[in-house]
Coordinates of C-alpha atoms in Angstrom, one line a residue:
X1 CA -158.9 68.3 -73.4
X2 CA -155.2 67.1 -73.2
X3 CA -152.7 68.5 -70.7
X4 CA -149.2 69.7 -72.6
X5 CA -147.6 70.8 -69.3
X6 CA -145.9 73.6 -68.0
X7 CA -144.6 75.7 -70.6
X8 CA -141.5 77.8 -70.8
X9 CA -142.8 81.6 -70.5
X10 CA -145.9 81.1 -69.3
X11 CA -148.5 84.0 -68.3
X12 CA -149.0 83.9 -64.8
X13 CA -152.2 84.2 -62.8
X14 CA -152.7 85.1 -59.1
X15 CA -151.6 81.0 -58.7
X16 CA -148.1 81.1 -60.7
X17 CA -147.6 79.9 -64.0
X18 CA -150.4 78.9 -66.2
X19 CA -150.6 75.4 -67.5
X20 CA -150.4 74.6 -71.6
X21 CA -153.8 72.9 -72.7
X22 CA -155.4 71.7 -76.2
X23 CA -158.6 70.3 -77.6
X24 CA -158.5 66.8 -78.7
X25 CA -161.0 64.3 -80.7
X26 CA -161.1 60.8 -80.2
X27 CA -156.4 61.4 -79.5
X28 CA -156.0 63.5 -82.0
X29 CA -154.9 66.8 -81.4
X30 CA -157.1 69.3 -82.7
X31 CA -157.9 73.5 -82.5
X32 CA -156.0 76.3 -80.9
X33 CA -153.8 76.0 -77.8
X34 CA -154.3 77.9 -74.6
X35 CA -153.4 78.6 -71.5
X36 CA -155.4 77.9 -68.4
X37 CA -154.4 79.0 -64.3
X38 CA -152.9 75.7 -63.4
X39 CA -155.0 75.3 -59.8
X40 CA -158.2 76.1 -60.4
X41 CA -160.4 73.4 -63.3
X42 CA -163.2 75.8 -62.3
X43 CA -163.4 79.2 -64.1
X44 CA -165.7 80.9 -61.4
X45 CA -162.0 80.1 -59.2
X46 CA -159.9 81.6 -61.6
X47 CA -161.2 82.7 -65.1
X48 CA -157.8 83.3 -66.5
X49 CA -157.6 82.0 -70.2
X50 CA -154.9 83.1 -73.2
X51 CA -154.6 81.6 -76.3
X52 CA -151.0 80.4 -77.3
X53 CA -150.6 82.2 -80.1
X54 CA -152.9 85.4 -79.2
X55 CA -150.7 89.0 -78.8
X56 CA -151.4 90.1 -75.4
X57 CA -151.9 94.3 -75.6
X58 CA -149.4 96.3 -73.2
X59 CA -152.1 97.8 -71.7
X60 CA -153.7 94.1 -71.1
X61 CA -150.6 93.0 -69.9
X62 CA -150.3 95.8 -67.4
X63 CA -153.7 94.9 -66.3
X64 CA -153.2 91.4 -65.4
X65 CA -150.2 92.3 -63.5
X66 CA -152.2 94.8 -60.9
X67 CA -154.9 92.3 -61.1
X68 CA -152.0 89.7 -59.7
X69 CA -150.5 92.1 -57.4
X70 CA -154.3 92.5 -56.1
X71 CA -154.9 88.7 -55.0
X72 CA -151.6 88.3 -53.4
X73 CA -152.3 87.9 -49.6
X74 CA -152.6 91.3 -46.8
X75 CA -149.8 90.2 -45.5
X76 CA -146.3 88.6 -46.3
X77 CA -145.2 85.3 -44.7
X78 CA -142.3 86.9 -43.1
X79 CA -145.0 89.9 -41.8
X80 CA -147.4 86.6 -40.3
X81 CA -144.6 84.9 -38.5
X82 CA -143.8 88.8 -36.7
X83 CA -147.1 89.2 -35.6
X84 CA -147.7 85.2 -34.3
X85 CA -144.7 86.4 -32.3
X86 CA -146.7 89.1 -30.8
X87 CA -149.9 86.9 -30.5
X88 CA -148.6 84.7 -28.5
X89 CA -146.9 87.0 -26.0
X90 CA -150.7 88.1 -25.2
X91 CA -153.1 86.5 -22.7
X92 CA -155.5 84.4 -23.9
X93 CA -158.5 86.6 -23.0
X94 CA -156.6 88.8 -25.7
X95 CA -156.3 86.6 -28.3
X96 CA -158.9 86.5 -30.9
X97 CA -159.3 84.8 -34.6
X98 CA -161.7 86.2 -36.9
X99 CA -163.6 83.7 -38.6
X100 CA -164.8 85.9 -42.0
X101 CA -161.2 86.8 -42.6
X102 CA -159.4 83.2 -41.3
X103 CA -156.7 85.5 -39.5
X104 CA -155.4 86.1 -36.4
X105 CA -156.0 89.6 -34.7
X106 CA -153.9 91.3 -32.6
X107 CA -155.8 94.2 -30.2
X108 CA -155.1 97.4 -32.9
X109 CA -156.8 95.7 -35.2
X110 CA -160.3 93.9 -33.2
X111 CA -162.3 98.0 -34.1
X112 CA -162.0 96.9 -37.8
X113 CA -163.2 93.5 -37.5
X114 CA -166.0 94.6 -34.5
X115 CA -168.9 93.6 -37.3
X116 CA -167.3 89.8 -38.0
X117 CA -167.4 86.6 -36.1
X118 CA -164.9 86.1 -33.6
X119 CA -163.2 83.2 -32.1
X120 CA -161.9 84.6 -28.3
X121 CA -159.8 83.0 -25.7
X122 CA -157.5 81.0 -28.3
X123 CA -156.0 78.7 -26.0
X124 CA -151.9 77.5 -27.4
X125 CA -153.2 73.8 -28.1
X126 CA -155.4 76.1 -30.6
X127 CA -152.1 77.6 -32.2
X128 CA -150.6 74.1 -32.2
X129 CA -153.6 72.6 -34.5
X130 CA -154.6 75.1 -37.4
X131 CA -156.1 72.6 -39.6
X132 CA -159.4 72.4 -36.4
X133 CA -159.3 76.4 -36.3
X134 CA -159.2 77.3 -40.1
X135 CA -162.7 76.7 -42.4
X136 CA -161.4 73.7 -44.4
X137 CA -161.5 75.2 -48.0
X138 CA -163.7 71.7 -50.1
X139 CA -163.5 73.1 -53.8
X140 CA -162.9 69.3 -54.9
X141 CA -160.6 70.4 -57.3
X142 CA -158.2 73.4 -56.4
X143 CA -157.7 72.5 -52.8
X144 CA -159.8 70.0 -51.6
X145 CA -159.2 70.2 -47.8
X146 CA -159.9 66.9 -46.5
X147 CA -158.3 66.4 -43.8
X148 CA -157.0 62.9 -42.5
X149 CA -159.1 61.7 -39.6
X150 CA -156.9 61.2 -36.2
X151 CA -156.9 57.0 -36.8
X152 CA -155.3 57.5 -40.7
X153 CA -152.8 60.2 -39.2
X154 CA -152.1 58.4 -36.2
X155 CA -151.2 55.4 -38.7
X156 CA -149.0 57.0 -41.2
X157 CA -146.6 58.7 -38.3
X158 CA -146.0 56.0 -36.9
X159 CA -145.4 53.5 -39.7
X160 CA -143.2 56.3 -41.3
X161 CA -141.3 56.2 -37.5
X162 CA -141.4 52.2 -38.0
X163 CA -139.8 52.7 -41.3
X164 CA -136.8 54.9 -40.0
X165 CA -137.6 58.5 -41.3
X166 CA -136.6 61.5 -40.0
X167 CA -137.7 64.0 -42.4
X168 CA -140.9 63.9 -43.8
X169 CA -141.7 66.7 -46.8
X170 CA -145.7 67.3 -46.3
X171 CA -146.7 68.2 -49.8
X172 CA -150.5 69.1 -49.3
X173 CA -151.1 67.2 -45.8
X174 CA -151.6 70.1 -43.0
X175 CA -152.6 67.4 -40.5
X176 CA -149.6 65.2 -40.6
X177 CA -147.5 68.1 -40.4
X178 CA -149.2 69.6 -37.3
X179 CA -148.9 66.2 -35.7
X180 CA -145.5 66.2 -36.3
X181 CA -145.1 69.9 -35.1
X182 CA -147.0 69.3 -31.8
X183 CA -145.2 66.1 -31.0
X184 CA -141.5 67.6 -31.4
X185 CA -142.4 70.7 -29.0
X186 CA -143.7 68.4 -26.7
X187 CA -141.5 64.8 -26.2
X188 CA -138.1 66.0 -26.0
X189 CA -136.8 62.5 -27.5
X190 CA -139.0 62.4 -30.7
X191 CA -136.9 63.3 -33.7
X192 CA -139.2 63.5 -36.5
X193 CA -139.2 67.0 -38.3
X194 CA -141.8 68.4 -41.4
X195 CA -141.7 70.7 -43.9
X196 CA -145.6 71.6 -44.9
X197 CA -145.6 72.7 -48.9
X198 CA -149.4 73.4 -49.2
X199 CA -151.6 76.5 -51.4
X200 CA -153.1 77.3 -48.7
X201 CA -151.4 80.9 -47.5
X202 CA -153.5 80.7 -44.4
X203 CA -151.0 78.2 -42.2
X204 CA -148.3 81.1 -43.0
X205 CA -149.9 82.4 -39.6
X206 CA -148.9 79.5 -37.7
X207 CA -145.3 78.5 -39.2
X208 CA -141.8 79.7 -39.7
X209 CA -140.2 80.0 -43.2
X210 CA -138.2 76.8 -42.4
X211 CA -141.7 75.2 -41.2
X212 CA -144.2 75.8 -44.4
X213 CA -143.5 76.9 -48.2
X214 CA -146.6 78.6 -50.0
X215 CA -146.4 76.0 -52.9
X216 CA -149.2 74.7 -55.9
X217 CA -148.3 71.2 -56.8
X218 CA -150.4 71.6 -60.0
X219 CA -147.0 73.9 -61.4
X220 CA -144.4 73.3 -59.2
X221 CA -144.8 77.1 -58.3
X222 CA -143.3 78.1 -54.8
X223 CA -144.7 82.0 -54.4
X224 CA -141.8 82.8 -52.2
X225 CA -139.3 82.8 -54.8
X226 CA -135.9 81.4 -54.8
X227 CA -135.6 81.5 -51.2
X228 CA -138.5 79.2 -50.7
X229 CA -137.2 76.9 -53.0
X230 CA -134.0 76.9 -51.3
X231 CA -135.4 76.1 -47.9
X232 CA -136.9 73.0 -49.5
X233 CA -133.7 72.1 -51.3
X234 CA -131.9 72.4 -48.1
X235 CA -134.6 69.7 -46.3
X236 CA -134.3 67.8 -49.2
X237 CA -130.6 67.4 -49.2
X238 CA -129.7 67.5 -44.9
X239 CA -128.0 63.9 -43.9
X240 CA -126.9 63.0 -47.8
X241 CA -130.7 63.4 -48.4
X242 CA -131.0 60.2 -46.1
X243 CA -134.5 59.2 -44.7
X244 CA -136.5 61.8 -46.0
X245 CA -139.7 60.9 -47.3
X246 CA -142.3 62.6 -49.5
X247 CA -145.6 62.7 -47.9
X248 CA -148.7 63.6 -50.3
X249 CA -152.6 63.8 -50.1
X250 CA -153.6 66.3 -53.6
X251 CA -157.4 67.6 -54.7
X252 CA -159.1 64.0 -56.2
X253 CA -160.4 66.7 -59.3
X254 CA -156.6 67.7 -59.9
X255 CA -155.1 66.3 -62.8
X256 CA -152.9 63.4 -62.6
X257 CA -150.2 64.3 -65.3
X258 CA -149.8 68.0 -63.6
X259 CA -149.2 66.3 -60.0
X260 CA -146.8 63.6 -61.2
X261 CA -144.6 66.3 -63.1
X262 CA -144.5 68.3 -59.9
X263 CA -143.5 65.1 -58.0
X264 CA -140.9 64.3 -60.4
X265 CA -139.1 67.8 -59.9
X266 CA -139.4 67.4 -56.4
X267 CA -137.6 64.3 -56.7
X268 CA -135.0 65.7 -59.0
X269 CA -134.3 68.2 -56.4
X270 CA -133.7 65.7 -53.9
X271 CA -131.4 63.9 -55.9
X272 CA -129.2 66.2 -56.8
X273 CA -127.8 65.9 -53.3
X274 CA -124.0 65.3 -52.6
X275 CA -125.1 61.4 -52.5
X276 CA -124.0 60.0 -55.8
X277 CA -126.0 57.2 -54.2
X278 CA -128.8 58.6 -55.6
X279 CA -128.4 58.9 -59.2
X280 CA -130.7 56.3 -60.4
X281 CA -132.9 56.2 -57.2
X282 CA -136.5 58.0 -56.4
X283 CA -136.6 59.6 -53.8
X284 CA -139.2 57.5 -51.0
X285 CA -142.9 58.2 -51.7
X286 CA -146.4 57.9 -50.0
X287 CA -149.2 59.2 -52.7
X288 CA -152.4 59.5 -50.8
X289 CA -155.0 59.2 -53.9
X290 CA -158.3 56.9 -54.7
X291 CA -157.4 53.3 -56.3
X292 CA -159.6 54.0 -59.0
X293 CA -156.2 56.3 -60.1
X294 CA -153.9 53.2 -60.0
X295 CA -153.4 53.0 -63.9
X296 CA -152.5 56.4 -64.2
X297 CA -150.4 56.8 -61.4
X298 CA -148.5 53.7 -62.4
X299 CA -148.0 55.0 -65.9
X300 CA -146.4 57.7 -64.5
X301 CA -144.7 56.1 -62.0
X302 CA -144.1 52.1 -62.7
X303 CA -142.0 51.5 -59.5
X304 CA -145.3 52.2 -57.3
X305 CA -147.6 49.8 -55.7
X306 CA -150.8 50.1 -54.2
X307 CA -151.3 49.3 -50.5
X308 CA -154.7 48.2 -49.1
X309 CA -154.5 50.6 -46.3
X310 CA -158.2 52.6 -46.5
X311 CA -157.3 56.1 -45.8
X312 CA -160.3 58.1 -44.0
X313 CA -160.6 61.9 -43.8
X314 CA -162.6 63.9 -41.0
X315 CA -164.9 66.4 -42.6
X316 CA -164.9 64.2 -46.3
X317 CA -168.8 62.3 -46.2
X318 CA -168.2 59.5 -47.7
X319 CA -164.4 58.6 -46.7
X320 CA -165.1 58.2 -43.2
X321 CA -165.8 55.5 -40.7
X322 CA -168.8 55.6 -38.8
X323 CA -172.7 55.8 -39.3
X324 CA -172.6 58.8 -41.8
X325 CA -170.1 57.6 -44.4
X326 CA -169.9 54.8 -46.4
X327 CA -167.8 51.8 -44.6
X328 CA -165.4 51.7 -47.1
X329 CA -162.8 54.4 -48.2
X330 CA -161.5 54.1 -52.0
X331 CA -158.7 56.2 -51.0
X332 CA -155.1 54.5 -51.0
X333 CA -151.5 54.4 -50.2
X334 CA -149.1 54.4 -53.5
X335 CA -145.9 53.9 -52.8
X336 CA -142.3 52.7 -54.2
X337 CA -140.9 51.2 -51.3
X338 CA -141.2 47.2 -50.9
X339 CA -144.7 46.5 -50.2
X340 CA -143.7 43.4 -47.3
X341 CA -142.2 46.7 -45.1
X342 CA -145.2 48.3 -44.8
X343 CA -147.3 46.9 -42.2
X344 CA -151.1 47.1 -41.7
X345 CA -152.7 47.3 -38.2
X346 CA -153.8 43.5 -38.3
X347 CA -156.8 44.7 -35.6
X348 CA -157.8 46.5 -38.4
X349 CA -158.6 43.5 -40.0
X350 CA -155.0 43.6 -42.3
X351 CA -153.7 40.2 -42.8
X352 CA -150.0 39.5 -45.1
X353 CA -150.1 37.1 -47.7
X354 CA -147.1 35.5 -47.8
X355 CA -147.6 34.9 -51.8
X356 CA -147.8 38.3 -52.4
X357 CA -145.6 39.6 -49.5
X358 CA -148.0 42.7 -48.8
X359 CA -150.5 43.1 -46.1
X360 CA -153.5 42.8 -47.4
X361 CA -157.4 43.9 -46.5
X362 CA -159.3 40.8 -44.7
X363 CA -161.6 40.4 -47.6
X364 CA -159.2 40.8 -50.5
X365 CA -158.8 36.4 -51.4
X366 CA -155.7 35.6 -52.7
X367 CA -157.0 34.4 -56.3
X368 CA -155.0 31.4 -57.6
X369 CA -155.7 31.8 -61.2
X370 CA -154.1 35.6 -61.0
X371 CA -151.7 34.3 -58.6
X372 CA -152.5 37.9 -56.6
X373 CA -154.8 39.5 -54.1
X374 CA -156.9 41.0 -56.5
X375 CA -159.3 43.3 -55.0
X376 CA -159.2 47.1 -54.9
X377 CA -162.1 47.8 -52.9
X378 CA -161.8 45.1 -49.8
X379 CA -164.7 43.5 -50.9
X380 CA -164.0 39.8 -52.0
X381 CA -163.4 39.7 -55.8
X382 CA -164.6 36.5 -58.4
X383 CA -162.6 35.4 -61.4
X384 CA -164.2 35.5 -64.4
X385 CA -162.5 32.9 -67.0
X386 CA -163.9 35.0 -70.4
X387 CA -162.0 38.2 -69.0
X388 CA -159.3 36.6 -67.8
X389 CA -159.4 38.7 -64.6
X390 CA -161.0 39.2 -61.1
X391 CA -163.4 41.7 -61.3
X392 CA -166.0 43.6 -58.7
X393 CA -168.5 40.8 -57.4
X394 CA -171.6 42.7 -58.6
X395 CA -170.0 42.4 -62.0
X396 CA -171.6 39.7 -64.8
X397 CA -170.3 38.7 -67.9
X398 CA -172.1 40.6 -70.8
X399 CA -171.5 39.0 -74.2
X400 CA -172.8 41.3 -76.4
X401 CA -170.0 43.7 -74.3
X402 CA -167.6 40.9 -74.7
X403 CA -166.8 41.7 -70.4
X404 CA -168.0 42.3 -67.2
X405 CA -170.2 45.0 -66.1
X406 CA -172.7 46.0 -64.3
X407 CA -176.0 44.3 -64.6
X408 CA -178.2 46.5 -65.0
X409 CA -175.8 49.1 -68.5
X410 CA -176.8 49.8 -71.9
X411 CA -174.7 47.8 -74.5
X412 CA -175.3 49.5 -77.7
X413 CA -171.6 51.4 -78.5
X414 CA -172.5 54.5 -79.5
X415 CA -170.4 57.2 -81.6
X416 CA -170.4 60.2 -79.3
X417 CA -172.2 62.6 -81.1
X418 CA -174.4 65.8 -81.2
X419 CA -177.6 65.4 -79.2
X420 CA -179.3 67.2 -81.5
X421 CA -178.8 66.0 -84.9
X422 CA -176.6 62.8 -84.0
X423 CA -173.8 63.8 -86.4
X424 CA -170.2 63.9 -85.0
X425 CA -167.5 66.5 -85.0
X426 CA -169.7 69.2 -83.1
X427 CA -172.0 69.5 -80.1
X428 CA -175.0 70.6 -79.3
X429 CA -174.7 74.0 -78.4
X430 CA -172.9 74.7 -82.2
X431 CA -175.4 72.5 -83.7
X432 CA -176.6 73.8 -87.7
X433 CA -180.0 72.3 -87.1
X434 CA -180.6 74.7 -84.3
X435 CA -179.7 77.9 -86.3
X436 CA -182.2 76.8 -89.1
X437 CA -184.8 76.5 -86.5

């Protein structure tokens, strides 16, 4: 399946507009082209499909529209920031959250939620940290909310107030922003401000217009129209567009070419303030993603680098610390600014290496054949002189594979084929042999 990006005149689904997708074999293009909802990889999320070329009835049209108009949220943003107004105002005896429907309840309306589970007594430093009262939403590939453990947030604002920023566009990280948030209401001299674009309607209960954009970075869709994307043009472009940086932690399942076309609109819009400066610069960047991505982020975008910062989420249970998770997280930084600025907590076990000039994971050995720190997983890596590379340590050499794998793998290169018969160019469910049968 090959991603052809967003297409001029797209249907839309009940996530914006739908993404352009075809069949290939072995990178050749091949079959009918459709459309497919842009978030959701999952057709139990959203089943909306269209073939390119297919003629959409009137009456299917009109349809899809009231089907649309029918998964748009109870209330509007501007209707969520009126009645967090009111919420506030009220005693915290009175203040209530229910659970089933993620949303806060002001007293007219506790009779219709009387049968649901209730959150009472929601104290402010409640209000102040959504991401701990909201059900984190774990579909790995539409939203994916892991949500960065206190240590890995912690970290990130204050290398990003090390690094001299002042505005910090949150594409998809709720906890940074919050951090953010709480800290500016509280220290009168901190002067770090956020802009939260996330899919994730919920926080709409929590933050201004000028505070959160209801935004999928999988189509560069922002669902409150022109005025949304103004607010975050405006961000983009205060001070000459000076030390603002992009800030993003997307769905692991999400597609890589969808993201990085988002990104680069974001950046567009960024440049296209009054700076001439800009013209041929990107726009500052920290991609939050597993290093297992690092090929396809870097064709995509060959200024980054990978740091070896392990990133560890809360509620994820394998990218944690601790006795539950595995040790080590495979999710990094990517960045384009000069590796040597960003510093690593050296009681972390971060070290630089002055040949490199990047901080580096204690166990990644600077290897002198590569002339580079060559591991991605801060385990130690060995050199193997057939491959020409480093490579994982419980890799070996396998000749008949002519490189290094895994010990225990099947060499034989099969064509993929159907199961059934063995014969390329269908699979199994369309297999001839089993109509004969």
């Amino acid at each position: 399946l090959a991603l052809l990006g967003p297409a001029p005149g797209a249907p839309c689904c009940p996530h914006g507009p739908a993404l352009l997708f075809v069949k290939t074999s072995q990178g050749k293009e091949e079959g009918r082209r459709f459309y497919a909802c842009s978030a959701c990889r999952d057709r139990k999320d959203c089943n909306f499909f269209q073939w390119e070329d297919e003629k959409v009835s009137e009456t299917r049209l009109a349809a899809r529209e009231e089907y649309n108009r029918n998964h748009q949220p109870a209330f509007t943003h501007r209707q969520n920031v009126d009645r967090y107004k009111n919420f506030v105002l009220l005693p915290s005896s009175r203040r209530r959250f229910c659970q089933e429907c993620q949303q806060l309840l002001l007293p007219a309306e506790w009779e219709k939620h009387s049968d649901h589970q209730l959150l009472c007594d929601i104290t402010t430093a409640q209000l102040k940290s959504p991401s701990q009262l909201l059900y984190p939403l774990e579909n790995k590939k539409t939203n994916a909310q892991y949500l960065f453990a206190d240590r890995s947030c912690q970290f990130l604002l204050n290398l990003l107030i090390d690094l001299g920023f002042r505005r910090v566009l949150s594409v998809g990280t709720p906890r940074l922003h919050e951090m953010i948030q709480s800290k500016a209401s509280q220290e009168e001299e901190f002067n770090v401000r956020s802009l939260l674009l996330d899919i994730d309607f919920r926080y709409s209960q929590f933050y201004t217009e000028d505070e959160f954009c209801h935004y999928n970075m999988f189509n560069h869709h922002f669902f409150g129209g022109e005025a949304a994307l103004e607010t975050c043009r405006k961000f983009l472009c205060e001070e000459n567009g000076e030390r603002i940086i992009m800030v993003t932690d997307p769905p692991f399942g999400g597609l890589v070419e969808a993201l990085a076309s988002s990104f680069k609109k974001l950046m567009a819009m960024w440049r296209e303030t009054e700076n001439e400066g800009h013209d041929n610069k990107e726009m500052p960047m920290f991609w939050i993603f597993p290093y297992f991505f690092e090929s396809r982020i870097l064709d995509f975008f060959p200024s980054f680098s990978m740091m070896d910062y392990q990133v560890d989420y809360d509620n994820h249970a394998l990218y944690k610390h601790g006795k539950t998770g595995r040790r080590q997280s495979p999710v990094r930084i990517f960045t384009n600014l000069t590796p040597s600025m960003i510093v690593l907590p050296e009681e972390e076990g971060y070290r630089f290496c002055a040949v490199c000039q990047r901080y580096v994971s204690s166990g990644n050995q600077h290897c002198e054949i590569c002339n580079s720190c060559t591991s991605k997983d801060g385990r130690r890596w060995k050199h193997c002189v057939l491959c020409k590379k480093c490579v994982k340590p419980s890799w070996f050499h396998c000749n008949n594979c002519n490189c290094c794998t895994l010990q225990k793998h099947s060499c034989e290169k099969t064509d993929v084929g159907c199961f059934v018969c063995g014969k390329a160019g269908h699979k199994r469910s369309a297999c001839p042999s089993l109509s004969h049968a």
